[in-house]
């Protein structure tokens, strides 16, 4: 089976074209050499994949006939990725979620008020009269005829 089709069939990539693009960018290799999309995968091969800044390593146990369900993936591949790589992934996810959890969206009105209070934008409370804000607009700047 071709490597792009294999990576798609074991659900490593969502589409076959995405798998082919990643292979073209040299993010996939068998052993130590980079491969092309047409490279045939055999049982026992070790595939290295760079995805989301993590280096995954998988060992091919069995070649599937076509795309398989997620529960059947462990029957066809064995994950031999270093534990350090998963720790890096965990740290990156934690650093992204430091302010707001995923799905919370835009700041609420309460959040806005708290941010304004923290920043200290009290311009509105200091200047209640426009004349005071811009200075006196009397006869100083105008010429009388």
mmCIF file of C-alpha atoms in Angstrom:
data_model
loop_
_atom_site.group_PDB
_atom_site.id
_atom_site.type_symbol
_atom_site.label_atom_id
_atom_site.label_comp_id
_atom_site.label_asym_id
_atom_site.label_seq_id
_atom_site.Cartn_x
_atom_site.Cartn_y
_atom_site.Cartn_z
ATOM 1 C CA UNK A 1 0.000 0.000 0.000
ATOM 2 C CA UNK A 2 1.215 3.533 -0.783
ATOM 3 C CA UNK A 3 2.370 5.523 2.259
ATOM 4 C CA UNK A 4 -0.077 8.390 1.712
ATOM 5 C CA UNK A 5 -2.976 5.933 1.533
ATOM 6 C CA UNK A 6 -1.624 4.057 4.568
ATOM 7 C CA UNK A 7 -1.407 7.196 6.737
ATOM 8 C CA UNK A 8 -4.939 8.139 5.690
ATOM 9 C CA UNK A 9 -6.292 4.629 6.310
ATOM 10 C CA UNK A 10 -4.907 4.451 9.856
ATOM 11 C CA UNK A 11 -6.455 7.874 10.525
ATOM 12 C CA UNK A 12 -3.188 9.741 11.052
ATOM 13 C CA UNK A 13 -4.358 12.380 8.559
ATOM 14 C CA UNK A 14 -7.927 13.400 7.811
ATOM 15 C CA UNK A 15 -7.599 13.248 4.018
ATOM 16 C CA UNK A 16 -5.257 11.563 1.615
ATOM 17 C CA UNK A 17 -4.321 14.878 0.012
ATOM 18 C CA UNK A 18 -3.202 16.277 3.385
ATOM 19 C CA UNK A 19 -1.059 13.156 3.856
ATOM 20 C CA UNK A 20 0.477 13.672 0.403
ATOM 21 C CA UNK A 21 1.239 17.336 1.176
ATOM 22 C CA UNK A 22 2.978 16.419 4.427
ATOM 23 C CA UNK A 23 5.040 13.787 2.623
ATOM 24 C CA UNK A 24 5.995 16.371 -0.016
ATOM 25 C CA UNK A 25 7.207 18.697 2.760
ATOM 26 C CA UNK A 26 9.541 15.898 3.999
ATOM 27 C CA UNK A 27 7.708 15.474 7.293
ATOM 28 C CA UNK A 28 7.333 11.722 6.795
ATOM 29 C CA UNK A 29 10.163 9.214 6.512
ATOM 30 C CA UNK A 30 10.636 5.465 6.623
ATOM 31 C CA UNK A 31 13.741 4.576 8.567
ATOM 32 C CA UNK A 32 16.180 7.436 8.023
ATOM 33 C CA UNK A 33 15.250 8.474 4.480
ATOM 34 C CA UNK A 34 12.500 10.832 3.352
ATOM 35 C CA UNK A 35 9.935 9.253 1.058
ATOM 36 C CA UNK A 36 7.586 10.118 -1.781
ATOM 37 C CA UNK A 37 3.839 9.519 -1.735
ATOM 38 C CA UNK A 38 4.200 6.480 -3.981
ATOM 39 C CA UNK A 39 6.532 4.626 -1.578
ATOM 40 C CA UNK A 40 5.176 1.200 -0.666
ATOM 41 C CA UNK A 41 4.747 0.416 3.039
ATOM 42 C CA UNK A 42 5.565 -3.083 4.274
ATOM 43 C CA UNK A 43 4.928 -4.865 7.534
ATOM 44 C CA UNK A 44 7.700 -4.171 10.030
ATOM 45 C CA UNK A 45 8.562 -0.694 8.690
ATOM 46 C CA UNK A 46 9.117 2.130 11.190
ATOM 47 C CA UNK A 47 7.581 5.399 10.025
ATOM 48 C CA UNK A 48 8.634 8.757 11.486
ATOM 49 C CA UNK A 49 6.069 11.539 11.203
ATOM 50 C CA UNK A 50 6.459 15.195 12.202
ATOM 51 C CA UNK A 51 3.035 16.580 13.127
ATOM 52 C CA UNK A 52 2.168 19.517 15.425
ATOM 53 C CA UNK A 53 5.881 19.994 16.238
ATOM 54 C CA UNK A 54 6.030 16.452 17.623
ATOM 55 C CA UNK A 55 8.042 13.558 16.155
ATOM 56 C CA UNK A 56 5.832 10.464 16.117
ATOM 57 C CA UNK A 57 7.201 6.981 15.444
ATOM 58 C CA UNK A 58 4.919 4.144 14.446
ATOM 59 C CA UNK A 59 5.692 0.558 13.560
ATOM 60 C CA UNK A 60 3.580 -1.162 10.909
ATOM 61 C CA UNK A 61 2.131 -4.434 12.207
ATOM 62 C CA UNK A 62 -0.382 -5.130 9.473
ATOM 63 C CA UNK A 63 -1.518 -3.383 6.289
ATOM 64 C CA UNK A 64 -5.257 -2.550 6.295
ATOM 65 C CA UNK A 65 -7.383 -3.204 3.200
ATOM 66 C CA UNK A 66 -8.980 0.271 3.352
ATOM 67 C CA UNK A 67 -9.709 3.043 5.873
ATOM 68 C CA UNK A 68 -10.419 1.518 9.262
ATOM 69 C CA UNK A 69 -12.286 2.580 12.375
ATOM 70 C CA UNK A 70 -10.454 4.277 15.214
ATOM 71 C CA UNK A 71 -10.861 1.264 17.508
ATOM 72 C CA UNK A 72 -9.120 -1.002 14.993
ATOM 73 C CA UNK A 73 -6.010 1.179 14.558
ATOM 74 C CA UNK A 74 -3.992 -0.576 17.330
ATOM 75 C CA UNK A 75 -4.326 -3.855 15.398
ATOM 76 C CA UNK A 76 -2.427 -2.363 12.449
ATOM 77 C CA UNK A 77 0.205 -0.082 14.035
ATOM 78 C CA UNK A 78 2.253 0.105 17.207
ATOM 79 C CA UNK A 79 3.091 3.520 18.657
ATOM 80 C CA UNK A 80 6.787 3.685 19.581
ATOM 81 C CA UNK A 81 6.959 7.464 20.087
ATOM 82 C CA UNK A 82 9.227 8.704 22.886
ATOM 83 C CA UNK A 83 7.413 9.753 26.064
ATOM 84 C CA UNK A 84 9.305 13.064 25.983
ATOM 85 C CA UNK A 85 7.466 14.009 22.783
ATOM 86 C CA UNK A 86 4.081 13.544 24.453
ATOM 87 C CA UNK A 87 5.263 15.625 27.415
ATOM 88 C CA UNK A 88 6.212 18.434 25.010
ATOM 89 C CA UNK A 89 2.756 18.238 23.452
ATOM 90 C CA UNK A 90 1.151 18.404 26.896
ATOM 91 C CA UNK A 91 3.219 21.473 27.846
ATOM 92 C CA UNK A 92 2.302 23.256 24.608
ATOM 93 C CA UNK A 93 -1.397 22.629 25.158
ATOM 94 C CA UNK A 94 -1.183 23.894 28.738
ATOM 95 C CA UNK A 95 0.625 27.062 27.648
ATOM 96 C CA UNK A 96 -2.087 27.820 25.077
ATOM 97 C CA UNK A 97 -4.908 27.508 27.609
ATOM 98 C CA UNK A 98 -3.411 29.813 30.242
ATOM 99 C CA UNK A 99 -5.920 32.644 29.790
ATOM 100 C CA UNK A 100 -9.135 31.194 28.518
ATOM 101 C CA UNK A 101 -10.328 27.631 28.087
ATOM 102 C CA UNK A 102 -11.092 26.445 24.590
ATOM 103 C CA UNK A 103 -14.591 27.355 23.505
ATOM 104 C CA UNK A 104 -15.176 30.226 25.908
ATOM 105 C CA UNK A 105 -14.956 32.737 23.075
ATOM 106 C CA UNK A 106 -15.063 36.489 23.438
ATOM 107 C CA UNK A 107 -14.769 38.292 26.760
ATOM 108 C CA UNK A 108 -18.053 38.874 28.555
ATOM 109 C CA UNK A 109 -19.216 42.307 29.665
ATOM 110 C CA UNK A 110 -18.009 41.490 33.171
ATOM 111 C CA UNK A 111 -14.572 40.495 31.806
ATOM 112 C CA UNK A 112 -14.383 43.795 29.889
ATOM 113 C CA UNK A 113 -15.196 45.802 33.002
ATOM 114 C CA UNK A 114 -12.579 43.919 35.001
ATOM 115 C CA UNK A 115 -9.970 44.541 32.292
ATOM 116 C CA UNK A 116 -10.841 48.256 32.125
ATOM 117 C CA UNK A 117 -10.649 48.497 35.916
ATOM 118 C CA UNK A 118 -7.291 46.746 35.936
ATOM 119 C CA UNK A 119 -5.831 48.924 33.182
ATOM 120 C CA UNK A 120 -7.156 52.043 34.866
ATOM 121 C CA UNK A 121 -8.773 53.931 32.009
ATOM 122 C CA UNK A 122 -10.545 56.551 34.089
ATOM 123 C CA UNK A 123 -10.630 59.273 31.429
ATOM 124 C CA UNK A 124 -14.414 59.337 31.436
ATOM 125 C CA UNK A 125 -14.605 60.023 35.176
ATOM 126 C CA UNK A 126 -11.949 62.791 35.137
ATOM 127 C CA UNK A 127 -13.483 64.878 32.356
ATOM 128 C CA UNK A 128 -17.191 65.393 32.724
ATOM 129 C CA UNK A 129 -17.360 68.651 30.831
ATOM 130 C CA UNK A 130 -16.143 68.980 27.217
ATOM 131 C CA UNK A 131 -14.995 72.526 27.795
ATOM 132 C CA UNK A 132 -12.762 71.352 30.610
ATOM 133 C CA UNK A 133 -11.448 68.516 28.471
ATOM 134 C CA UNK A 134 -10.512 70.607 25.430
ATOM 135 C CA UNK A 135 -9.678 73.787 27.274
ATOM 136 C CA UNK A 136 -11.672 76.967 27.226
ATOM 137 C CA UNK A 137 -13.161 77.801 23.832
ATOM 138 C CA UNK A 138 -13.984 81.369 24.571
ATOM 139 C CA UNK A 139 -12.451 84.441 22.956
ATOM 140 C CA UNK A 140 -8.812 83.354 23.261
ATOM 141 C CA UNK A 141 -8.432 81.739 19.826
ATOM 142 C CA UNK A 142 -10.878 83.944 17.861
ATOM 143 C CA UNK A 143 -10.215 87.336 16.302
ATOM 144 C CA UNK A 144 -12.864 89.967 16.893
ATOM 145 C CA UNK A 145 -13.643 92.380 14.066
#
